[in-house]
Coordinates of C-alpha atoms and ligand atoms in Angstrom, one line a residue:
M1 CA 0.0 0.0 0.0
Q2 CA 1.3 3.4 -1.0
G3 CA 1.6 5.9 1.9
K4 CA -0.3 9.2 1.6
M5 CA 2.4 11.8 2.3
M6 CA 3.6 14.7 0.2
H7 CA 6.7 14.2 -1.8
R8 CA 8.7 17.5 -2.0
P9 CA 12.0 17.3 -3.9
L10 CA 15.1 17.8 -1.8
R11 CA 16.7 21.0 -3.2
I12 CA 20.0 22.6 -2.2
I13 CA 18.6 26.1 -2.5
D14 CA 16.1 25.3 0.3
I15 CA 19.0 25.0 2.8
L16 CA 20.0 28.6 2.1
A17 CA 16.4 29.8 2.0
F18 CA 15.9 28.1 5.4
A19 CA 19.0 29.7 6.9
A20 CA 18.0 33.2 5.6
E21 CA 14.7 32.9 7.4
V22 CA 15.4 30.9 10.5
H23 CA 19.1 31.7 11.2
A24 CA 19.1 35.2 9.9
D25 CA 21.7 36.4 12.4
A26 CA 24.3 33.8 11.2
G27 CA 26.2 34.2 8.0
I28 CA 29.6 34.1 6.4
V29 CA 32.9 35.8 7.3
S30 CA 35.4 35.6 4.5
A31 CA 39.1 36.5 4.4
R32 CA 39.2 37.5 0.8
T33 CA 41.9 37.5 -1.9
E34 CA 41.6 41.3 -1.9
G35 CA 43.1 41.3 1.6
D36 CA 40.0 42.4 3.5
V37 CA 37.5 40.5 5.7
H38 CA 34.0 40.5 4.4
R39 CA 30.9 39.9 6.5
A40 CA 27.4 39.0 5.4
T41 CA 24.3 37.4 7.0
Y42 CA 22.5 34.5 5.3
P43 CA 19.7 36.9 4.2
Q44 CA 22.3 39.1 2.5
I45 CA 23.9 36.1 0.9
M46 CA 20.5 34.8 -0.2
A47 CA 19.9 38.1 -2.0
R48 CA 23.3 38.0 -3.7
T49 CA 22.8 34.4 -4.7
A50 CA 19.5 35.3 -6.4
Q51 CA 21.3 38.2 -8.2
L52 CA 23.9 35.7 -9.3
A53 CA 21.3 33.2 -10.5
N54 CA 19.6 36.0 -12.5
A55 CA 23.0 36.9 -14.0
L56 CA 23.6 33.3 -15.0
H57 CA 20.3 33.2 -16.8
G58 CA 21.4 36.4 -18.6
L59 CA 24.6 34.6 -19.7
G60 CA 22.5 31.8 -21.1
V61 CA 23.2 29.2 -18.5
G62 CA 20.5 26.6 -18.4
T63 CA 19.6 23.3 -16.8
G64 CA 22.4 20.8 -16.8
D65 CA 25.1 23.3 -18.0
R66 CA 28.4 23.1 -16.2
V67 CA 29.7 26.2 -14.5
A68 CA 33.3 25.8 -13.2
T69 CA 35.1 27.5 -10.4
L70 CA 38.8 27.9 -9.5
A71 CA 38.5 29.5 -6.1
W72 CA 39.3 29.5 -2.4
N73 CA 36.8 29.3 0.4
G74 CA 34.8 32.5 0.5
H75 CA 31.3 34.0 0.2
R76 CA 31.4 34.3 -3.6
H77 CA 32.3 30.6 -4.0
F78 CA 29.4 29.9 -1.6
E79 CA 27.1 32.0 -3.7
L80 CA 28.1 30.0 -6.8
Y81 CA 27.5 26.7 -5.0
F82 CA 23.9 27.7 -4.3
G83 CA 23.1 30.0 -7.3
V84 CA 24.4 27.5 -9.9
A85 CA 22.6 24.5 -8.4
G86 CA 19.5 26.7 -7.7
I87 CA 18.8 27.2 -11.3
G88 CA 19.4 23.5 -12.1
A89 CA 22.9 23.9 -13.5
V90 CA 26.0 22.1 -12.2
C91 CA 28.7 23.7 -10.1
H92 CA 32.0 22.1 -11.2
T93 CA 34.7 22.9 -8.6
I94 CA 38.2 22.6 -10.1
N95 CA 41.3 21.8 -7.9
P96 CA 43.9 24.4 -8.8
R97 CA 46.6 22.1 -7.3
L98 CA 46.3 19.6 -10.2
P99 CA 48.8 19.6 -12.9
A100 CA 47.9 22.0 -15.8
E101 CA 47.2 19.1 -18.2
Q102 CA 44.7 17.6 -15.8
I103 CA 42.9 20.9 -15.4
L104 CA 42.6 21.2 -19.1
Y105 CA 41.4 17.6 -19.4
I106 CA 38.6 18.1 -16.8
I107 CA 37.4 21.4 -18.3
D108 CA 37.1 19.7 -21.6
H109 CA 35.6 16.5 -20.2
A110 CA 33.1 18.4 -18.1
D111 CA 32.3 20.7 -21.1
D112 CA 32.3 23.8 -18.9
R113 CA 30.4 26.8 -20.2
L114 CA 31.7 29.4 -17.7
L115 CA 34.7 29.5 -15.5
F116 CA 34.7 31.7 -12.3
V117 CA 38.2 32.5 -11.1
D118 CA 39.6 33.9 -7.9
L119 CA 42.3 36.7 -8.3
T120 CA 45.0 34.2 -7.1
F121 CA 44.3 31.9 -10.0
V122 CA 44.2 34.5 -12.8
P123 CA 47.9 33.8 -13.7
L124 CA 47.1 30.1 -13.8
V125 CA 44.3 30.7 -16.3
E126 CA 46.5 33.1 -18.3
G127 CA 49.0 30.3 -18.7
L128 CA 46.3 27.9 -20.0
R129 CA 44.7 30.6 -22.2
D130 CA 45.7 29.2 -25.6
Q131 CA 44.5 25.7 -24.7
L132 CA 41.1 26.6 -23.2
P133 CA 38.0 26.0 -25.3
A134 CA 37.3 29.1 -27.4
D135 CA 33.7 29.4 -26.1
L136 CA 34.5 29.2 -22.4
R137 CA 33.6 32.5 -20.8
L138 CA 35.6 33.7 -17.8
V139 CA 34.5 35.7 -14.8
I140 CA 37.0 37.1 -12.3
M141 CA 35.7 36.9 -8.7
T142 CA 36.3 40.5 -7.5
D143 CA 35.0 44.0 -7.9
R144 CA 36.0 46.5 -10.6
A145 CA 38.5 48.3 -8.4
H146 CA 40.5 45.0 -8.0
M147 CA 40.2 43.7 -11.6
P148 CA 43.7 42.7 -12.6
D149 CA 45.5 43.9 -15.7
T150 CA 45.2 40.8 -17.7
P151 CA 45.1 39.7 -21.4
L152 CA 42.1 37.5 -20.5
D153 CA 38.7 38.4 -21.9
A154 CA 36.9 38.3 -18.6
L155 CA 33.8 39.6 -16.9
C156 CA 33.8 41.1 -13.4
Y157 CA 31.8 39.2 -10.7
E158 CA 30.5 42.2 -8.8
E159 CA 29.5 44.0 -12.0
L160 CA 27.7 40.9 -13.1
L161 CA 25.6 40.9 -9.9
A162 CA 25.2 44.7 -9.5
D163 CA 22.0 45.4 -11.5
Q164 CA 20.3 42.1 -11.0
P165 CA 17.1 41.7 -9.0
A166 CA 17.7 40.3 -5.5
G167 CA 14.8 37.8 -5.9
I168 CA 14.0 34.9 -8.2
D169 CA 11.5 32.1 -8.5
W170 CA 13.8 29.1 -7.9
P171 CA 12.7 26.4 -10.3
E172 CA 11.3 23.1 -9.0
V173 CA 14.2 21.0 -10.0
P174 CA 13.7 17.2 -9.5
E175 CA 15.8 16.0 -6.6
D176 CA 17.9 13.6 -8.7
T177 CA 19.1 16.5 -10.9
A178 CA 22.9 16.9 -11.0
A179 CA 24.1 19.8 -8.8
G180 CA 27.8 19.5 -8.3
L181 CA 30.8 18.0 -10.0
C182 CA 34.2 17.2 -8.5
Y183 CA 37.0 15.2 -10.1
T184 CA 39.2 13.0 -8.1
S185 CA 42.7 12.4 -9.1
G186 CA 42.9 9.4 -6.8
T187 CA 44.1 6.9 -9.4
T188 CA 46.4 6.6 -12.3
G189 CA 45.3 8.1 -15.6
H190 CA 42.7 10.8 -16.1
P191 CA 40.8 12.3 -13.2
K192 CA 37.3 10.9 -12.7
G193 CA 34.2 12.9 -12.0
A194 CA 31.8 12.4 -9.1
L195 CA 28.4 14.0 -10.0
Y196 CA 26.4 14.8 -6.9
T197 CA 22.6 15.3 -7.0
H198 CA 20.4 17.7 -5.0
R199 CA 19.1 14.7 -3.1
S200 CA 22.6 13.3 -2.2
T201 CA 23.8 16.7 -1.1
V202 CA 20.8 17.5 1.1
L203 CA 20.8 14.0 2.6
H204 CA 24.5 14.3 3.4
A205 CA 23.9 17.8 4.9
L206 CA 21.2 16.3 7.1
T207 CA 23.1 13.2 8.3
V208 CA 26.5 14.6 9.1
P209 CA 25.4 16.8 12.0
L210 CA 23.5 13.9 13.6
S211 CA 26.7 12.0 14.3
Q212 CA 29.2 15.0 14.6
T213 CA 27.2 16.3 17.6
T214 CA 30.1 18.1 19.2
S215 CA 30.7 20.4 16.2
F216 CA 27.3 21.8 15.2
R217 CA 25.7 24.3 17.5
A218 CA 23.6 27.2 16.3
G219 CA 25.2 30.6 17.0
R220 CA 28.7 29.2 16.9
R221 CA 31.3 29.5 14.2
I222 CA 32.8 26.8 12.1
M223 CA 35.8 27.0 9.7
P224 CA 36.2 24.8 6.7
V225 CA 40.0 24.7 6.1
V226 CA 39.3 21.9 3.7
P227 CA 38.9 23.6 0.4
M228 CA 35.6 24.3 -1.4
F229 CA 37.5 23.1 -4.6
H230 CA 37.7 19.6 -3.1
V231 CA 34.5 17.6 -2.4
N232 CA 32.4 20.6 -1.4
A233 CA 34.6 21.3 1.6
W234 CA 33.3 18.1 3.1
G235 CA 29.8 19.5 2.9
L236 CA 30.3 22.3 5.5
P237 CA 28.8 25.0 3.2
Y238 CA 25.5 23.0 3.5
N239 CA 25.8 21.8 7.1
A240 CA 26.6 25.3 8.5
P241 CA 23.6 27.2 7.2
L242 CA 21.3 24.2 8.0
T243 CA 22.4 24.2 11.6
G244 CA 22.6 28.0 12.1
M245 CA 26.3 28.3 12.3
T246 CA 28.4 31.1 10.9
L247 CA 31.0 30.0 8.4
V248 CA 34.4 31.5 8.7
M249 CA 36.2 31.2 5.4
P250 CA 40.0 31.4 5.4
G251 CA 40.4 32.2 1.7
P252 CA 44.1 31.7 0.7
N253 CA 45.5 32.1 4.3
L254 CA 46.2 28.5 5.1
D255 CA 49.5 28.6 7.0
G256 CA 49.7 28.3 10.8
P257 CA 50.0 32.0 11.7
G258 CA 47.3 33.0 9.1
L259 CA 44.8 30.5 10.4
F260 CA 45.6 31.3 14.1
S261 CA 45.0 35.0 13.7
L262 CA 41.7 34.6 11.8
M263 CA 40.4 31.9 14.1
D264 CA 41.4 34.0 17.1
A265 CA 39.8 37.2 15.8
E266 CA 36.6 35.5 14.7
R267 CA 36.3 33.1 17.7
V268 CA 36.1 29.9 15.6
Y269 CA 34.7 27.1 17.6
S270 CA 35.1 24.2 15.2
G271 CA 37.8 23.7 12.5
W272 CA 37.8 21.0 9.8
G273 CA 40.7 20.0 7.6
V274 CA 43.5 17.6 6.7
P275 CA 46.3 16.8 9.2
T276 CA 48.8 19.0 7.3
V277 CA 47.0 22.3 8.1
W278 CA 46.5 21.2 11.8
A279 CA 50.3 20.5 12.0
G280 CA 50.9 24.1 10.9
L281 CA 48.4 25.5 13.4
L282 CA 49.9 23.4 16.2
S283 CA 53.3 25.0 15.6
E284 CA 51.8 28.4 15.9
I285 CA 49.8 27.4 19.0
E286 CA 53.1 26.2 20.5
A287 CA 54.8 29.4 19.6
Q288 CA 52.0 31.5 21.2
G289 CA 51.5 29.2 24.1
R290 CA 47.7 29.2 23.7
V291 CA 45.0 28.0 21.4
P292 CA 42.9 30.6 19.4
E293 CA 40.2 32.1 21.5
G294 CA 37.1 29.9 21.6
F295 CA 38.6 27.1 19.6
A296 CA 37.3 23.8 21.1
D297 CA 36.5 21.3 18.4
L298 CA 38.8 19.9 15.7
V299 CA 37.7 17.4 12.9
V300 CA 40.6 15.8 11.0
G301 CA 40.1 13.9 7.8
G302 CA 41.5 13.2 4.4
S303 CA 44.4 11.2 5.9
A304 CA 44.8 9.5 9.3
A305 CA 45.4 11.9 12.1
P306 CA 48.7 11.1 13.8
R307 CA 48.3 10.1 17.5
A308 CA 50.8 12.8 18.6
M309 CA 48.6 15.4 17.0
I310 CA 45.5 14.1 18.6
E311 CA 47.2 14.1 22.0
A312 CA 48.7 17.6 21.6
Y313 CA 45.3 19.2 20.8
E314 CA 43.4 17.3 23.4
A315 CA 46.0 18.3 26.0
R316 CA 45.2 21.9 25.2
G317 CA 41.4 21.4 25.6
V318 CA 40.5 21.0 21.9
T319 CA 38.3 17.9 21.3
V320 CA 39.6 16.0 18.3
S321 CA 37.6 13.6 16.1
Q322 CA 38.5 12.0 12.8
A323 CA 36.3 11.7 9.8
W324 CA 36.9 9.3 6.9
G325 CA 35.4 9.6 3.5
M326 CA 36.0 10.0 -0.2
T327 CA 35.2 12.3 -3.1
E328 CA 32.9 9.5 -4.3
M329 CA 30.9 9.6 -1.0
S330 CA 30.0 13.3 -0.9
P331 CA 32.4 12.7 1.1
I332 CA 31.9 11.8 4.7
G333 CA 31.3 8.1 5.6
T334 CA 32.3 8.0 9.3
H335 CA 32.8 10.2 12.3
G336 CA 34.9 9.7 15.4
V337 CA 32.8 11.3 18.1
L338 CA 33.2 9.0 21.1
P339 CA 30.1 7.0 22.1
P340 CA 28.6 7.9 25.5
R341 CA 30.0 4.8 27.1
M342 CA 33.6 6.0 26.3
Q343 CA 33.2 9.6 27.6
D344 CA 34.6 8.7 31.1
A345 CA 37.1 6.2 29.9
P346 CA 40.8 6.7 30.9
E347 CA 42.5 9.3 28.6
Q348 CA 44.7 6.8 26.8
T349 CA 41.7 4.6 26.0
R350 CA 39.9 7.6 24.6
I351 CA 42.9 8.5 22.5
D352 CA 43.2 4.9 21.2
M353 CA 39.6 5.2 20.0
K354 CA 40.2 8.5 18.4
C355 CA 43.1 7.0 16.4
N356 CA 40.4 5.0 14.5
A357 CA 38.5 6.5 11.6
G358 CA 35.2 6.6 13.6
R359 CA 31.8 4.9 13.3
R360 CA 29.7 4.9 10.1
L361 CA 27.1 7.5 9.4
F362 CA 23.5 6.7 9.0
G363 CA 22.8 5.7 5.4
V364 CA 26.3 4.5 4.6
D365 CA 26.7 0.7 4.6
F366 CA 30.0 -1.1 4.9
K367 CA 31.2 -4.4 3.5
I368 CA 34.7 -5.9 3.9
V369 CA 35.7 -8.4 1.3
D370 CA 38.7 -10.7 0.7
D371 CA 40.7 -10.9 -2.5
D372 CA 38.0 -13.1 -4.0
G373 CA 35.3 -10.7 -3.2
R374 CA 33.9 -12.8 -0.4
R375 CA 32.3 -10.9 2.6
Q376 CA 34.3 -10.9 5.7
P377 CA 33.0 -10.6 9.3
H378 CA 32.8 -7.2 11.0
D379 CA 34.7 -8.4 14.0
G380 CA 37.2 -5.6 14.3
Q381 CA 40.0 -7.9 13.3
T382 CA 39.5 -9.3 9.8
T383 CA 41.0 -7.0 7.2
G384 CA 39.9 -6.7 3.6
E385 CA 39.0 -4.1 1.0
L386 CA 36.2 -1.8 2.1
Y387 CA 33.1 -1.4 -0.1
V388 CA 30.4 1.2 0.6
R389 CA 26.8 1.7 -0.4
G390 CA 24.3 4.5 0.3
N391 CA 22.4 7.5 -0.9
T392 CA 25.5 9.7 -0.8
V393 CA 27.7 7.3 -2.7
I394 CA 28.2 7.6 -6.5
S395 CA 26.4 5.1 -8.7
E396 CA 28.8 5.7 -11.5
Y397 CA 31.6 8.1 -12.6
F398 CA 30.6 11.0 -14.8
E399 CA 30.8 9.8 -18.4
N400 CA 33.5 7.2 -17.6
P401 CA 32.1 3.6 -18.0
G402 CA 35.6 2.0 -17.8
A403 CA 36.3 3.6 -14.4
T404 CA 32.8 2.7 -13.2
R405 CA 33.2 -0.9 -14.1
A406 CA 36.5 -1.1 -12.3
A407 CA 35.1 0.5 -9.1
M408 CA 31.7 -1.2 -8.7
D409 CA 31.1 -4.8 -7.8
G410 CA 28.4 -7.1 -9.1
E411 CA 26.1 -6.2 -6.2
G412 CA 26.3 -2.5 -6.8
W413 CA 28.7 -1.6 -4.1
F414 CA 31.5 0.9 -4.6
G415 CA 35.1 -0.2 -3.9
T416 CA 37.0 2.4 -1.9
G417 CA 40.5 1.0 -2.4
D418 CA 41.0 1.3 1.4
V419 CA 42.0 -1.9 3.3
A420 CA 40.2 -1.8 6.6
S421 CA 38.5 -3.7 9.4
V422 CA 35.1 -2.9 10.9
D423 CA 34.0 -3.8 14.4
P424 CA 30.5 -5.0 15.4
H425 CA 29.6 -1.3 16.3
G426 CA 30.5 0.1 12.9
L427 CA 33.9 1.4 14.0
L428 CA 36.2 1.6 11.0
T429 CA 40.0 1.1 11.2
I430 CA 41.9 1.9 8.0
R431 CA 44.8 -0.6 7.8
D432 CA 46.3 0.0 4.4
R433 CA 45.7 1.4 0.9
A434 CA 45.0 -1.0 -2.0
K435 CA 45.2 1.9 -4.4
D436 CA 48.8 2.8 -5.5
L437 CA 48.9 6.4 -4.3
V438 CA 50.8 8.8 -2.1
K439 CA 48.7 11.4 -0.2
S440 CA 50.6 14.6 0.4
G441 CA 49.0 17.5 2.2
G442 CA 45.6 16.0 1.5
E443 CA 46.2 15.7 -2.2
W444 CA 46.9 12.6 -4.3
I445 CA 50.0 11.7 -6.2
S446 CA 49.8 8.6 -8.4
S447 CA 52.8 6.3 -7.9
I448 CA 52.1 4.6 -11.2
D449 CA 52.2 7.9 -13.1
L450 CA 55.5 8.8 -11.5
E451 CA 56.9 5.4 -12.2
N452 CA 55.9 5.6 -15.9
A453 CA 57.4 9.0 -16.3
A454 CA 60.6 8.0 -14.5
T455 CA 61.1 4.8 -16.5
S456 CA 60.7 6.8 -19.7
H457 CA 64.1 8.3 -18.8
P458 CA 66.8 6.3 -20.8
A459 CA 69.0 5.8 -17.7
I460 CA 66.2 4.2 -15.6
H461 CA 65.6 0.5 -16.2
A462 CA 62.9 -0.1 -13.6
C463 CA 61.5 1.8 -10.6
A464 CA 58.9 1.9 -7.9
V465 CA 57.5 4.9 -5.9
I466 CA 56.8 4.4 -2.2
A467 CA 55.2 6.7 0.3
I468 CA 57.5 7.8 3.1
P469 CA 55.9 9.4 6.3
H470 CA 56.4 13.1 6.7
P471 CA 55.5 15.1 9.8
K472 CA 54.0 18.0 7.8
W473 CA 52.7 16.5 4.5
D474 CA 51.8 13.1 6.0
E475 CA 53.5 11.3 3.1
R476 CA 56.0 12.1 0.4
P477 CA 56.9 10.1 -2.7
V478 CA 60.4 8.5 -3.0
L479 CA 61.6 6.8 -6.1
V480 CA 63.5 3.5 -5.8
A481 CA 65.2 2.9 -9.1
V482 CA 67.3 0.3 -10.9
P483 CA 69.6 2.1 -13.3
A484 CA 69.9 0.9 -17.0
G485 CA 73.7 1.2 -17.0
E486 CA 76.4 3.1 -15.2
D487 CA 74.7 6.4 -15.3
R488 CA 72.7 7.4 -12.1
P489 CA 70.9 10.6 -12.9
A490 CA 70.6 13.1 -10.1
L491 CA 67.1 13.8 -8.7
E492 CA 67.1 17.2 -10.4
D493 CA 67.7 15.6 -13.8
L494 CA 64.8 13.2 -13.2
H495 CA 62.6 16.1 -12.1
A496 CA 63.4 18.0 -15.4
H497 CA 62.5 14.9 -17.4
M498 CA 59.2 14.4 -15.6
A499 CA 58.2 18.1 -15.2
P500 CA 55.7 18.3 -18.1
H501 CA 53.3 15.9 -16.5
F502 CA 53.3 16.8 -12.9
A503 CA 52.8 19.8 -10.5
K504 CA 56.1 20.6 -8.6
W505 CA 54.7 19.3 -5.3
Q506 CA 54.0 15.9 -6.9
M507 CA 57.7 15.2 -7.7
P508 CA 59.6 12.6 -5.7
D509 CA 61.6 14.0 -2.8
D510 CA 64.5 11.6 -3.4
V511 CA 65.8 8.8 -5.6
I512 CA 67.5 5.7 -4.2
Y513 CA 69.4 3.5 -6.6
V514 CA 69.2 -0.3 -6.0
D515 CA 70.4 -3.3 -7.9
D516 CA 67.0 -4.9 -8.2
L517 CA 63.4 -4.6 -7.0
P518 CA 61.7 -7.2 -4.8
L519 CA 58.9 -9.1 -6.7
T520 CA 55.7 -10.8 -5.4
A521 CA 54.8 -14.4 -6.3
T522 CA 52.9 -13.1 -9.3
G523 CA 55.9 -11.1 -10.6
K524 CA 54.8 -7.7 -9.6
I525 CA 57.0 -5.3 -7.7
S526 CA 56.4 -5.9 -4.0
K527 CA 55.8 -2.4 -2.5
L528 CA 55.2 -4.1 0.9
T529 CA 58.7 -5.5 0.9
L530 CA 60.1 -2.2 -0.3
R531 CA 58.3 -0.3 2.5
E532 CA 59.7 -2.8 5.0
R533 CA 63.2 -2.5 3.5
F534 CA 63.0 1.3 3.8
A535 CA 61.2 1.5 7.1
D536 CA 64.1 3.4 8.7
Y537 CA 64.7 5.6 5.7
V538 CA 64.7 9.4 6.5
L539 CA 63.9 12.0 3.8
P540 CA 66.8 14.3 2.9
E541 CA 65.0 17.4 4.1
L542 CA 64.5 15.8 7.6
R543 CA 68.0 14.5 7.7
E544 CA 69.3 18.0 7.2
A545 CA 67.0 19.2 10.0
T546 CA 68.4 16.8 12.6
Ligands
AMP1 P1 39.6 11.9 -1.4 O1 38.7 11.3 -2.4 O2 40.7 12.7 -2.1 O3 38.9 12.7 -0.4 O4 40.4 10.8 -0.7 C1 39.7 9.7 0.0 C2 40.7 8.8 0.6 O5 41.5 9.5 1.6 C3 40.2 7.6 1.3 O6 39.8 6.5 0.4 C4 41.3 7.2 2.3 O7 42.3 6.5 1.6 C5 41.9 8.6 2.7 N1 41.3 9.1 3.9 C6 40.3 10.0 4.1 N2 40.1 10.2 5.4 C7 40.9 9.3 6.1 C8 41.1 9.1 7.5 N3 40.5 9.7 8.5 N4 42.1 8.1 7.8 C9 42.8 7.5 6.8 N5 42.6 7.7 5.5 C10 41.7 8.6 5.2

């Protein structure tokens, strides 16, 4: 029997409309690329978002069109999130840290109509100018006074909004309409697109605060240090207005001193980001001998939070929790808030628990499988590849059937490439990574791409890239190579050879020459053996520091 209840589509714009009405005192504080700090309430942002939507209509943007951004965290980027999705178009956030050839690939693959660019990234776009599609229109995200002297044929964001009406009839977009697009570079080959819907985004926004109960409190301030150009800043631009929190957006100021002073001045209660940024903030906290005023809650994700970091923040009265997730999961799949029974446990027991990735969110199902795809028990011990299923998980990659086939199993679950165990209470422990990648500062580096580029050098016979732990970047790539003859090219020579295909930060930190590489039973290079062999290896930069 069919129930008799209304069915209203879940729409992203309704989150902002709700905040503008119910949480009208909250809003967004943005440290902008212009150097100022901008403040606006949700009602003011709602009006500007309507102006933007009207302007987009004026530029011919229609349902399903892709509108790209190259931007930091700030109110204009937020307006694009809501304004673009609000009219049924797709907000495509581009990661400016990707190598130029990947940025060009994804602009082409996504078939972007418009590209909105923060001032910082104007030189990047100028460098790509000759290779961008001829019909791609550019908008620089600033006012007329700050428009740069550039050869780009670009519109000015504030002028675009200026004369537009501050109201609009938002269309009734069906909830499965695409709303956001984010490419992950988390494999070899071309980046792959996760295409979020209004429904998946709203459900994610609703479920995350249910488990992360320490972070979301109406009237308090929350700072996404995780960038809006990567998986929607973990959904915070949606969670914050929904829960009545003010967003404090750091813009380009992501170093320890920059974060400290903004958090201190703006009384940020909760901060979210990858371990690298929290390592930077910790140094500043140690230098100043105090935490930023009002800072009490820290959510670490993107890579495992080191135990020493958790201990250091907790010792200063900041509650730490981990979140685990993926671009393909909108992205959050777990949260590490302690269950009530653990609240009074001894400190070391609580820290042990916080070193895990947390318990699963409502609506995200886990499955651990062995090498033959057989389900393994959730006993907290048995390890296997983690598969996930749920309303916030991709059903396929955007226009990429090959990658989709490789990622999904026969039962419709998505393979995360993480090797993990799950306990009977849904607690996830990440044990290893099946995907051949290095994660540095929250961003991926493909070992296989580096290996292919290095072996194309005539003096390199064979090689393997392994991840070496780094206190600031979490991991850095190191090349272990077998030379083809007597010649052993220096690291700089290899960098010069590989440069066209990688961003500078993706290059290996060192090259180690060996006579041969260890092989597995099936004849593949055994990275496990290599990692064990180089367990005591110290990166050159750190050697010099000691
Ligand atoms: P991305 O799609 O770039 O967000 O990266 C997702 C991947 O980051 C996951 O599949 C994990 O390998 C890794 N990751 C994210 N959060 C954590 C965490 N808390 N602990 C360990 N690894 C993590």
